[in-house]
Amino acid sequence: MRVLVTGHRGYIGTLLTPMLAEQGYDVVGLDTRLYDDCLIGADAPEIPTYEVDVRDVERDQLEGFDAIVHLAGLCNDPLGDLNPEITYDINHRGSARLARLAREAGVGRFLFSSSCSLYGAAGDTPIDESAPFNPVTPYGRSKGLAERDIAALASDDFSPTFLRNATAYGVSPRLRGDLVLNNLVGLAFNTGEVLIRSDGSPWRPLVHVEDIARAFVAALEAPREALHAKPFNVGITAENYQVRQVGDIVERVVPGSRVVYAAGGGPDARNYRVSCDAFPRAAPDFRPKWDVESGARELLDAFRSHDLSFDDLNGSRLMRIRHVLELIDSGELDQTLRRRHPGRPAALT
Ligand SMILES: NC(=O)c1ccc[n+]([C@@H]2O[C@H](COP(=O)([O-])OP(=O)(O)OC[C@H]3O[C@@H](n4cnc5c(N)ncnc54)[C@H](O)[C@@H]3O)[C@@H](O)[C@H]2O)c1
């Protein structure tokens, strides 16, 4: 099976493409390589790649693929807030356009990397995929709008599926420091303080980045009818935590650290607690391997072995927003977040 993975050089994609290759998939990437130098370890092996902005893809570039895994985009609230119109341009309209071209090119399956953040302010009661969208940020809204428009393209020959990932944690060669568990372990390791910026009450489902990658592989392996035009929360139902519980786990795992609440931290509007039971029923190959405690230990080992300092944690290698601002300042990205000088032609390299 020939699969195109967009955003394959990010936090998730760097783990996913070798996993797909190992399973025997013929994998091609598509990425503008925003974070190519944001590595803490060995990179994934290079694969044939379209170095093109997802907003500028052409239909003939999508011909011959059996499936597309669509990861490319702005990946969190701080980036989404930078310029909300650009966020909608990339995450919503860019994704819907990619799906439409994929359908026209005869691609049978389209796996969209959505997010539980589209549930937004959902309260403390556990919800499943039938819950209404209540996003509180442009990032969350962009994912819901993309789902709506892509779902409308479903047909006998085109099966979109929406993997609403929980908040990721864990080690990838392109580690992110802007995810709650990664950040708290990094802070605890460097300062001895597990600094919580809210009052600790918000609920979040958490999932290891490697298990997200496993979910995409399991979705490709699952029968098409089981996933056709459906959304699935991706995570583990037992792995919903209040942020204060995450802090307590980090305190336990990082020797000598203690939880500290930032002055003035109130409740966070983003608050959702989700059931993840539907996905493993539809995609029985999905067997997640991690929980928050084992993930915190893995992260601590990584901070130690890569000697990641407080400045590293807050710098542009690990913080997506910082890196993008640097690329704008240096003139490599224009204000629409397009590369000014694409590195290579848009043909497969
Ligand atoms: N990590 C999480 O917690 C999480 C949770 C839910 C959903 N997701 C979604 O999964 C996807 C991947 O997340 P990630 O954590 O790997 O993000 P990431 O920022 O590490 O990677 C994104 C990748 O997309 C590429 N990219 C960005 N804009 C592009 C564009 N316009 N054209 C082509 N390529 C572009 C970047 O170069 C990068 O390689 C995103 O869509 C994100 O919203 C992530």
Short mmCIF file of C-alpha atoms and ligand atoms in Angstrom, two decimals, residues 6-14 30-36 50-57 70-76 79 86 89-91 94-95 112-117 139 142-143 163-169 172 174-176 178-179 205 207 209 212 216 234 320 324 327 336-339, ligand 1:
data_model
loop_
_atom_site.label_atom_id
_atom_site.label_comp_id
_atom_site.label_asym_id
_atom_site.label_seq_id
_atom_site.Cartn_x
_atom_site.Cartn_y
_atom_site.Cartn_z
CA THR A 6 1.98 15.05 5.29
CA GLY A 7 3.86 16.75 8.13
CA HIS A 8 6.07 13.68 8.33
CA ARG A 9 9.03 15.66 9.73
CA GLY A 10 7.31 16.78 12.94
CA TYR A 11 6.98 15.35 16.45
CA ILE A 12 4.53 12.58 15.46
CA GLY A 13 5.62 12.07 11.85
CA THR A 14 9.28 11.42 12.71
CA LEU A 30 5.12 15.97 2.22
CA ASP A 31 6.50 18.74 4.42
CA THR A 32 7.92 22.26 4.32
CA ARG A 33 10.51 21.15 6.88
CA LEU A 34 9.76 23.89 9.40
CA TYR A 35 11.40 21.96 12.23
CA ASP A 36 14.17 20.09 10.41
CA TYR A 50 7.31 16.59 -1.69
CA GLU A 51 8.75 19.75 -0.25
CA VAL A 52 5.60 21.75 -0.78
CA ASP A 53 3.22 23.75 1.36
CA VAL A 54 0.07 21.77 2.01
CA ARG A 55 -1.92 24.78 0.74
CA ASP A 56 -0.20 24.54 -2.63
CA VAL A 57 -0.40 20.81 -3.35
CA HIS A 70 -2.61 14.21 7.06
CA LEU A 71 -0.50 15.57 9.94
CA ALA A 72 0.81 18.84 8.43
CA GLY A 73 -0.36 22.03 10.05
CA LEU A 74 -0.07 24.39 12.97
CA CYS A 75 -0.04 22.11 15.96
CA ASN A 76 -1.09 24.02 19.08
CA LEU A 79 0.78 28.92 17.02
CA ILE A 86 -3.58 31.83 8.63
CA ASP A 89 -6.04 28.84 5.94
CA ILE A 90 -3.67 25.97 6.78
CA ASN A 91 -5.55 23.75 9.24
CA GLY A 94 -5.76 23.69 3.42
CA SER A 95 -6.87 20.34 4.88
CA PHE A 112 -7.01 13.36 9.36
CA SER A 113 -4.96 14.14 12.48
CA SER A 114 -7.66 15.93 14.42
CA SER A 115 -7.63 16.82 18.09
CA CYS A 116 -9.73 16.46 21.21
CA SER A 117 -9.22 20.20 21.61
CA TYR A 139 -6.63 25.92 16.73
CA SER A 142 -9.83 24.92 12.79
CA LYS A 143 -9.91 21.18 13.52
CA LEU A 163 -8.44 10.65 14.61
CA ARG A 164 -9.08 13.08 17.45
CA ASN A 165 -5.82 12.69 19.29
CA ALA A 166 -5.54 13.35 22.99
CA THR A 167 -2.74 15.68 24.07
CA ALA A 168 0.53 13.94 23.28
CA TYR A 169 3.51 13.41 25.55
CA SER A 172 10.43 11.73 19.72
CA ARG A 174 11.67 16.11 17.34
CA LEU A 175 10.68 16.50 20.97
CA ARG A 176 8.20 19.28 21.78
CA ASP A 178 5.15 22.88 24.70
CA LEU A 179 3.06 19.86 25.71
CA PRO A 205 -6.78 13.11 28.02
CA VAL A 207 -1.51 9.83 25.08
CA VAL A 209 3.27 10.19 20.82
CA ILE A 212 -0.61 8.10 18.32
CA PHE A 216 -2.50 5.68 12.48
CA VAL A 234 -7.39 8.44 20.26
CA ARG A 320 7.10 25.44 18.16
CA VAL A 324 8.22 29.83 13.86
CA LEU A 327 11.83 31.70 10.92
CA THR A 336 1.41 33.85 5.69
CA LEU A 337 3.88 31.29 7.07
CA ARG A 338 4.89 30.22 3.58
CA ARG A 339 8.54 29.51 2.90
N1 LIG B 1 1.03 16.41 19.35
C1 LIG B 1 -0.21 16.50 19.82
O1 LIG B 1 -0.47 16.58 21.04
C2 LIG B 1 -1.37 16.47 18.90
C3 LIG B 1 -2.61 16.24 19.42
C4 LIG B 1 -3.70 16.29 18.58
C5 LIG B 1 -3.51 16.55 17.23
N2 LIG B 1 -2.28 16.76 16.74
C6 LIG B 1 -2.15 17.08 15.31
O2 LIG B 1 -1.22 16.19 14.71
C7 LIG B 1 -0.50 16.87 13.69
C8 LIG B 1 1.00 16.74 13.89
O3 LIG B 1 1.33 17.21 15.20
P1 LIG B 1 2.84 17.31 15.69
O4 LIG B 1 2.80 17.37 17.16
O5 LIG B 1 3.67 16.26 15.01
O6 LIG B 1 3.22 18.76 15.11
P2 LIG B 1 4.63 19.34 14.63
O7 LIG B 1 4.51 20.83 14.70
O8 LIG B 1 5.74 18.71 15.35
O9 LIG B 1 4.73 18.88 13.09
C9 LIG B 1 3.99 19.48 12.07
C10 LIG B 1 4.68 19.19 10.75
O10 LIG B 1 3.91 19.81 9.70
C11 LIG B 1 4.77 20.58 8.85
N3 LIG B 1 3.99 21.70 8.35
C12 LIG B 1 3.44 22.72 9.06
N4 LIG B 1 2.76 23.55 8.27
C13 LIG B 1 2.88 23.06 7.01
C14 LIG B 1 2.37 23.46 5.74
N5 LIG B 1 1.62 24.57 5.62
N6 LIG B 1 2.66 22.72 4.65
C15 LIG B 1 3.42 21.59 4.77
N7 LIG B 1 3.93 21.16 5.94
C16 LIG B 1 3.66 21.88 7.05
C17 LIG B 1 5.93 21.01 9.75
O11 LIG B 1 7.09 21.29 8.99
C18 LIG B 1 6.09 19.80 10.67
O12 LIG B 1 6.98 18.85 10.12
C19 LIG B 1 -0.99 18.32 13.70
O13 LIG B 1 -2.01 18.45 12.72
C20 LIG B 1 -1.58 18.47 15.08
O14 LIG B 1 -2.59 19.45 15.11
C21 LIG B 1 -1.19 16.73 17.54
#
